[in-house]
Amino acid sequence: MSASTSEGIALITGSSQGIGKAIAIRLASDGFEIAINDIPAKSLTLEATQKEIQELTGKRALICVGDVSVEEEVKGMIEEVVKSLGGIDVMVANAGICPCGPLNDVTLDEWERAFAVNVRGTFLCYKYASLQMIAQGRGGRLIGASSGGGKQGQRLMGLYSSTKFAIRGLTQSAALEYGKHGITVNAYCPGPIDTEMVRKAAQDVGGDTEKVLKMYAQMSAVGRIGNPADVANLVSFLASKHSEYLTGQTGSSKNDVESLLIVQLYNFNGYAMLMESRLRNPPTKLRLPSS
């Protein structure tokens, strides 16, 4: 699954900052040739990221400006990567938005925009990257961005969670269809990560950002909030040859011990709503039937 002079060729969408940027830096460090993407409004940030990648890894990333919700722009990005770098081996469909607020306040335009970016964008990236990978005949890796909110619905995050659940279903279905071509399809499901998007989400619902981040850290089994590099470490594995037998999975990069303590999220005013858990209410012992 690699180009002759590197680990392969990877395109990371939404990679001007945050998790996407960390993934791009990590994959470049792993030996991949890198293409980075974001919307036109983030062109300057994208150029700064390109410079940082080169300083840190010695690799010059290809910049592909485009909106993942627009089909022709996604096709154009893939074509540009193939033309400039020689193919594509890894597609990281990272681009996304995080709308927050009560469900009854969500407008239809907001609903459709979130699904356009988060779900349609992932679908288009999977579709056109896989078509190129199939044509190349050397397999590949498709990697999507779900979320902890894509495994459990969260208060004030109904729209966002809906899109992230959809990405998990899309990822599982794509894995079944593309496996015969040597293409694996997986997604990563971060919990709270200290990024600009998470900080903005806290502000959008009137929360104290620092209190929210502190609350996240207290919920963590290791006592800290995640950072973008934590997610990049997981994606590094999913993009590597070592993950060739892993497909259709959504790997969590969080540590809130969700199987033991179910956390029902946070109203961003500094309060955490904790549901009943197995720790507080252990299951009753089974009684064997009398003989």
mmCIF file of N, CA and C in Angstrom, residues 219-222 254-263:
data_model
loop_
_atom_site.group_PDB
_atom_site.id
_atom_site.type_symbol
_atom_site.label_atom_id
_atom_site.label_comp_id
_atom_site.label_asym_id
_atom_site.label_seq_id
_atom_site.Cartn_x
_atom_site.Cartn_y
_atom_site.Cartn_z
ATOM 1 N N MET A 219 -13.304 14.182 34.391
ATOM 2 C CA MET A 219 -14.027 12.991 33.946
ATOM 3 C C MET A 219 -13.086 11.932 33.390
ATOM 4 N N SER A 220 -11.888 12.326 33.034
ATOM 5 C CA SER A 220 -10.952 11.424 32.375
ATOM 6 C C SER A 220 -10.296 10.477 33.371
ATOM 7 N N ALA A 221 -10.102 9.244 32.952
ATOM 8 C CA ALA A 221 -9.447 8.262 33.816
ATOM 9 C C ALA A 221 -7.993 8.615 34.087
ATOM 10 N N VAL A 222 -7.361 9.385 33.199
ATOM 11 C CA VAL A 222 -5.955 9.743 33.392
ATOM 12 C C VAL A 222 -5.796 11.179 33.884
ATOM 13 N N LYS A 254 -10.386 8.089 23.803
ATOM 14 C CA LYS A 254 -10.816 8.749 25.034
ATOM 15 C C LYS A 254 -10.687 7.746 26.162
ATOM 16 N N ASN A 255 -10.853 8.192 27.396
ATOM 17 C CA ASN A 255 -10.607 7.290 28.520
ATOM 18 C C ASN A 255 -11.561 7.555 29.669
ATOM 19 N N ASP A 256 -12.837 7.685 29.361
ATOM 20 C CA ASP A 256 -13.808 7.922 30.431
ATOM 21 C C ASP A 256 -14.453 6.632 30.931
ATOM 22 N N VAL A 257 -13.845 5.494 30.568
ATOM 23 C CA VAL A 257 -14.310 4.190 31.029
ATOM 24 C C VAL A 257 -15.811 4.067 30.813
ATOM 25 N N GLU A 258 -16.201 4.198 29.534
ATOM 26 C CA GLU A 258 -17.621 4.297 29.233
ATOM 27 C C GLU A 258 -18.399 3.040 29.570
ATOM 28 N N SER A 259 -17.717 1.893 29.635
ATOM 29 C CA SER A 259 -18.447 0.674 29.969
ATOM 30 C C SER A 259 -18.793 0.605 31.459
ATOM 31 N N LEU A 260 -18.121 1.404 32.292
ATOM 32 C CA LEU A 260 -18.381 1.380 33.725
ATOM 33 C C LEU A 260 -19.172 2.587 34.206
ATOM 34 N N LEU A 261 -18.903 3.724 33.630
ATOM 35 C CA LEU A 261 -19.577 4.935 34.071
ATOM 36 C C LEU A 261 -20.077 5.687 32.857
ATOM 37 N N ILE A 262 -21.391 5.765 32.718
ATOM 38 C CA ILE A 262 -21.971 6.431 31.564
ATOM 39 C C ILE A 262 -22.106 7.912 31.873
ATOM 40 N N VAL A 263 -21.454 8.715 31.091
ATOM 41 C CA VAL A 263 -21.511 10.152 31.331
ATOM 42 C C VAL A 263 -22.490 10.790 30.368
#
